[in-house]
Amino acid sequence: MKKHDNGIQGFMGGRNGMDHLSRLLLYIALGIFALSVILRLWVLFILGGAVLGICIYRTLSKNLNQRYSENRVYLQLTKSARSSVHRFILRIKDKKTHRIFKCPNCSQKIRVPKGKGEILIKCPGCRIEFRENTGTASPKT
Ligand SMILES: [Zn+2]
């Protein structure tokens, strides 16, 4: 039992471990490996190996300050891209439960729950009322 405790944790002690940047490098390496198999290009395989090598080097590195600042730069550079991906995923999830209607008067977008049949929507912008069909209610009553 004691031997097991000292195994991977003892080895990884004081090392950087998998951070966001290393995880990205791992995915890139796997993608390049897959491409090299599909395209039968050994040059790509070496490239994938190099990327994987950087990933392993960063994970096992004991220079925590350097690795931390690299990871922080990566997170800052990809901040807007990552948050727009996040918003995109949220919007897809939201599409299952809600619908967006446009006010016929002021074209403000109004978000209403799905599956309520035909409902009367009151525009919060111009106070006009209009009817829209939100779809039939789901059959689990
Ligand atoms: Zn309106």
PDB file of C-alpha atoms and ligand atoms in Angstrom:
ATOM      1  CA  MET A   1       0.000   0.000   0.000  1.00  0.00           C
ATOM      2  CA  LYS A   2       2.772   2.394   1.023  1.00  0.00           C
ATOM      3  CA  LYS A   3       4.712   1.585  -2.119  1.00  0.00           C
ATOM      4  CA  HIS A   4       1.705   2.526  -4.249  1.00  0.00           C
ATOM      5  CA  ASP A   5       1.361   5.899  -2.520  1.00  0.00           C
ATOM      6  CA  ASN A   6       4.941   6.765  -3.342  1.00  0.00           C
ATOM      7  CA  GLY A   7       4.504   5.649  -6.948  1.00  0.00           C
ATOM      8  CA  ILE A   8       2.994   8.171  -9.331  1.00  0.00           C
ATOM      9  CA  GLN A   9       2.425  10.854  -6.716  1.00  0.00           C
ATOM     10  CA  GLY A  10       6.014  10.734  -5.518  1.00  0.00           C
ATOM     11  CA  PHE A  11       7.218  10.881  -9.091  1.00  0.00           C
ATOM     12  CA  MET A  12       4.951  13.819  -9.965  1.00  0.00           C
ATOM     13  CA  GLY A  13       5.792  15.722  -6.793  1.00  0.00           C
ATOM     14  CA  GLY A  14       7.177  19.175  -7.574  1.00  0.00           C
ATOM     15  CA  ARG A  15       6.451  18.764 -11.256  1.00  0.00           C
ATOM     16  CA  ASN A  16       4.176  20.902 -13.381  1.00  0.00           C
ATOM     17  CA  GLY A  17       1.648  18.202 -14.309  1.00  0.00           C
ATOM     18  CA  MET A  18      -0.998  18.494 -17.020  1.00  0.00           C
ATOM     19  CA  ASP A  19      -2.073  22.103 -17.429  1.00  0.00           C
ATOM     20  CA  HIS A  20      -4.340  23.621 -20.096  1.00  0.00           C
ATOM     21  CA  LEU A  21      -1.506  24.201 -22.542  1.00  0.00           C
ATOM     22  CA  SER A  22      -0.178  20.641 -22.198  1.00  0.00           C
ATOM     23  CA  ARG A  23      -3.652  19.246 -22.718  1.00  0.00           C
ATOM     24  CA  LEU A  24      -3.985  21.288 -25.918  1.00  0.00           C
ATOM     25  CA  LEU A  25      -0.575  20.015 -27.087  1.00  0.00           C
ATOM     26  CA  LEU A  26      -1.692  16.445 -26.377  1.00  0.00           C
ATOM     27  CA  TYR A  27      -4.831  16.906 -28.500  1.00  0.00           C
ATOM     28  CA  ILE A  28      -2.799  18.497 -31.298  1.00  0.00           C
ATOM     29  CA  ALA A  29      -0.291  15.613 -31.188  1.00  0.00           C
ATOM     30  CA  LEU A  30      -3.076  13.025 -31.342  1.00  0.00           C
ATOM     31  CA  GLY A  31      -4.667  14.920 -34.240  1.00  0.00           C
ATOM     32  CA  ILE A  32      -1.362  14.983 -36.139  1.00  0.00           C
ATOM     33  CA  PHE A  33      -0.839  11.256 -35.466  1.00  0.00           C
ATOM     34  CA  ALA A  34      -4.311  10.508 -36.826  1.00  0.00           C
ATOM     35  CA  LEU A  35      -3.625  12.667 -39.904  1.00  0.00           C
ATOM     36  CA  SER A  36      -0.295  10.952 -40.500  1.00  0.00           C
ATOM     37  CA  VAL A  37      -2.028   7.575 -40.505  1.00  0.00           C
ATOM     38  CA  ILE A  38      -4.809   8.785 -42.819  1.00  0.00           C
ATOM     39  CA  LEU A  39      -2.456  10.562 -45.238  1.00  0.00           C
ATOM     40  CA  ARG A  40       0.372   8.016 -44.781  1.00  0.00           C
ATOM     41  CA  LEU A  41       2.872  10.815 -44.230  1.00  0.00           C
ATOM     42  CA  TRP A  42       5.706   9.803 -41.904  1.00  0.00           C
ATOM     43  CA  VAL A  43       6.853  13.443 -41.704  1.00  0.00           C
ATOM     44  CA  LEU A  44       3.611  14.226 -39.876  1.00  0.00           C
ATOM     45  CA  PHE A  45       4.248  11.332 -37.504  1.00  0.00           C
ATOM     46  CA  ILE A  46       7.593  12.859 -36.518  1.00  0.00           C
ATOM     47  CA  LEU A  47       5.925  16.251 -36.097  1.00  0.00           C
ATOM     48  CA  GLY A  48       3.277  14.660 -33.871  1.00  0.00           C
ATOM     49  CA  GLY A  49       6.050  13.030 -31.863  1.00  0.00           C
ATOM     50  CA  ALA A  50       7.764  16.399 -31.437  1.00  0.00           C
ATOM     51  CA  VAL A  51       4.543  18.040 -30.192  1.00  0.00           C
ATOM     52  CA  LEU A  52       3.947  15.112 -27.844  1.00  0.00           C
ATOM     53  CA  GLY A  53       7.533  15.472 -26.648  1.00  0.00           C
ATOM     54  CA  ILE A  54       6.953  19.140 -25.751  1.00  0.00           C
ATOM     55  CA  CYS A  55       3.754  18.126 -23.960  1.00  0.00           C
ATOM     56  CA  ILE A  56       5.565  15.456 -21.890  1.00  0.00           C
ATOM     57  CA  TYR A  57       8.471  17.821 -21.222  1.00  0.00           C
ATOM     58  CA  ARG A  58       6.093  20.506 -19.899  1.00  0.00           C
ATOM     59  CA  THR A  59       4.158  17.971 -17.790  1.00  0.00           C
ATOM     60  CA  LEU A  60       7.314  16.597 -16.137  1.00  0.00           C
ATOM     61  CA  SER A  61       9.056  19.957 -15.871  1.00  0.00           C
ATOM     62  CA  LYS A  62      10.096  21.203 -12.445  1.00  0.00           C
ATOM     63  CA  ASN A  63      10.478  24.803 -13.608  1.00  0.00           C
ATOM     64  CA  LEU A  64       7.018  25.692 -12.332  1.00  0.00           C
ATOM     65  CA  ASN A  65       7.295  29.473 -12.732  1.00  0.00           C
ATOM     66  CA  GLN A  66       8.222  29.232 -16.405  1.00  0.00           C
ATOM     67  CA  ARG A  67       5.507  26.660 -17.148  1.00  0.00           C
ATOM     68  CA  TYR A  68       2.943  28.685 -15.191  1.00  0.00           C
ATOM     69  CA  SER A  69       3.634  31.849 -17.189  1.00  0.00           C
ATOM     70  CA  GLU A  70       3.497  29.904 -20.485  1.00  0.00           C
ATOM     71  CA  ASN A  71       0.134  28.498 -19.505  1.00  0.00           C
ATOM     72  CA  ARG A  72      -1.098  31.948 -18.466  1.00  0.00           C
ATOM     73  CA  VAL A  73      -0.075  33.459 -21.815  1.00  0.00           C
ATOM     74  CA  TYR A  74      -1.868  30.632 -23.608  1.00  0.00           C
ATOM     75  CA  LEU A  75      -5.034  31.169 -21.547  1.00  0.00           C
ATOM     76  CA  GLN A  76      -4.947  34.923 -22.179  1.00  0.00           C
ATOM     77  CA  LEU A  77      -4.428  34.528 -25.936  1.00  0.00           C
ATOM     78  CA  THR A  78      -7.304  32.070 -26.274  1.00  0.00           C
ATOM     79  CA  LYS A  79      -9.649  33.733 -23.781  1.00  0.00           C
ATOM     80  CA  SER A  80     -12.083  35.219 -26.302  1.00  0.00           C
ATOM     81  CA  ALA A  81     -12.006  32.130 -28.522  1.00  0.00           C
ATOM     82  CA  ARG A  82     -12.695  29.823 -25.593  1.00  0.00           C
ATOM     83  CA  SER A  83     -15.536  31.958 -24.263  1.00  0.00           C
ATOM     84  CA  SER A  84     -17.194  32.174 -27.685  1.00  0.00           C
ATOM     85  CA  VAL A  85     -16.964  28.387 -28.018  1.00  0.00           C
ATOM     86  CA  HIS A  86     -18.523  28.162 -24.560  1.00  0.00           C
ATOM     87  CA  ARG A  87     -21.338  30.563 -25.547  1.00  0.00           C
ATOM     88  CA  PHE A  88     -21.909  28.580 -28.752  1.00  0.00           C
ATOM     89  CA  ILE A  89     -22.324  25.326 -26.772  1.00  0.00           C
ATOM     90  CA  LEU A  90     -24.711  27.052 -24.354  1.00  0.00           C
ATOM     91  CA  ARG A  91     -26.788  28.349 -27.266  1.00  0.00           C
ATOM     92  CA  ILE A  92     -27.081  24.844 -28.769  1.00  0.00           C
ATOM     93  CA  LYS A  93     -28.182  23.452 -25.394  1.00  0.00           C
ATOM     94  CA  ASP A  94     -30.638  26.326 -25.000  1.00  0.00           C
ATOM     95  CA  LYS A  95     -32.194  25.587 -28.406  1.00  0.00           C
ATOM     96  CA  LYS A  96     -33.659  22.368 -27.008  1.00  0.00           C
ATOM     97  CA  THR A  97     -35.602  24.153 -24.281  1.00  0.00           C
ATOM     98  CA  HIS A  98     -36.146  27.682 -25.578  1.00  0.00           C
ATOM     99  CA  ARG A  99     -36.999  29.553 -28.741  1.00  0.00           C
ATOM    100  CA  ILE A 100     -36.069  33.049 -29.792  1.00  0.00           C
ATOM    101  CA  PHE A 101     -38.765  35.185 -31.396  1.00  0.00           C
ATOM    102  CA  LYS A 102     -38.351  38.588 -32.933  1.00  0.00           C
ATOM    103  CA  CYS A 103     -40.798  41.309 -32.067  1.00  0.00           C
ATOM    104  CA  PRO A 104     -42.663  42.270 -35.295  1.00  0.00           C
ATOM    105  CA  ASN A 105     -42.683  45.908 -34.213  1.00  0.00           C
ATOM    106  CA  CYS A 106     -39.243  46.726 -32.808  1.00  0.00           C
ATOM    107  CA  SER A 107     -37.459  43.462 -33.766  1.00  0.00           C
ATOM    108  CA  GLN A 108     -36.196  42.921 -30.252  1.00  0.00           C
ATOM    109  CA  LYS A 109     -35.314  39.301 -29.601  1.00  0.00           C
ATOM    110  CA  ILE A 110     -37.430  37.553 -26.984  1.00  0.00           C
ATOM    111  CA  ARG A 111     -36.524  34.192 -25.470  1.00  0.00           C
ATOM    112  CA  VAL A 112     -39.450  31.944 -24.518  1.00  0.00           C
ATOM    113  CA  PRO A 113     -39.644  28.321 -23.307  1.00  0.00           C
ATOM    114  CA  LYS A 114     -40.428  25.715 -25.940  1.00  0.00           C
ATOM    115  CA  GLY A 115     -43.411  23.385 -26.078  1.00  0.00           C
ATOM    116  CA  LYS A 116     -46.113  25.703 -24.714  1.00  0.00           C
ATOM    117  CA  GLY A 117     -48.201  25.657 -27.894  1.00  0.00           C
ATOM    118  CA  GLU A 118     -49.447  28.991 -29.188  1.00  0.00           C
ATOM    119  CA  ILE A 119     -48.787  31.723 -26.660  1.00  0.00           C
ATOM    120  CA  LEU A 120     -49.205  35.449 -26.368  1.00  0.00           C
ATOM    121  CA  ILE A 121     -45.847  37.156 -26.123  1.00  0.00           C
ATOM    122  CA  LYS A 122     -45.549  40.639 -24.747  1.00  0.00           C
ATOM    123  CA  CYS A 123     -42.524  42.508 -26.034  1.00  0.00           C
ATOM    124  CA  PRO A 124     -40.560  43.979 -23.113  1.00  0.00           C
ATOM    125  CA  GLY A 125     -39.279  46.721 -25.407  1.00  0.00           C
ATOM    126  CA  CYS A 126     -42.362  48.241 -27.025  1.00  0.00           C
ATOM    127  CA  ARG A 127     -45.136  46.476 -25.037  1.00  0.00           C
ATOM    128  CA  ILE A 128     -46.782  45.146 -28.191  1.00  0.00           C
ATOM    129  CA  GLU A 129     -48.424  41.721 -27.949  1.00  0.00           C
ATOM    130  CA  PHE A 130     -48.175  39.046 -30.608  1.00  0.00           C
ATOM    131  CA  ARG A 131     -48.969  35.368 -30.923  1.00  0.00           C
ATOM    132  CA  GLU A 132     -46.342  32.763 -31.672  1.00  0.00           C
ATOM    133  CA  ASN A 133     -46.300  29.005 -31.770  1.00  0.00           C
ATOM    134  CA  THR A 134     -43.673  27.550 -29.425  1.00  0.00           C
ATOM    135  CA  GLY A 135     -44.349  23.996 -30.551  1.00  0.00           C
ATOM    136  CA  THR A 136     -46.473  21.293 -29.023  1.00  0.00           C
ATOM    137  CA  ALA A 137     -45.803  20.295 -25.457  1.00  0.00           C
ATOM    138  CA  SER A 138     -43.581  17.258 -25.018  1.00  0.00           C
ATOM    139  CA  PRO A 139     -45.689  14.078 -24.554  1.00  0.00           C
ATOM    140  CA  LYS A 140     -44.429  13.334 -21.036  1.00  0.00           C
ATOM    141  CA  THR A 141     -47.306  14.694 -18.956  1.00  0.00           C
TER     142      THR A 141
HETATM  143 ZN    ZN B   1     -41.134  45.161 -29.575  1.00  0.00          ZN
END
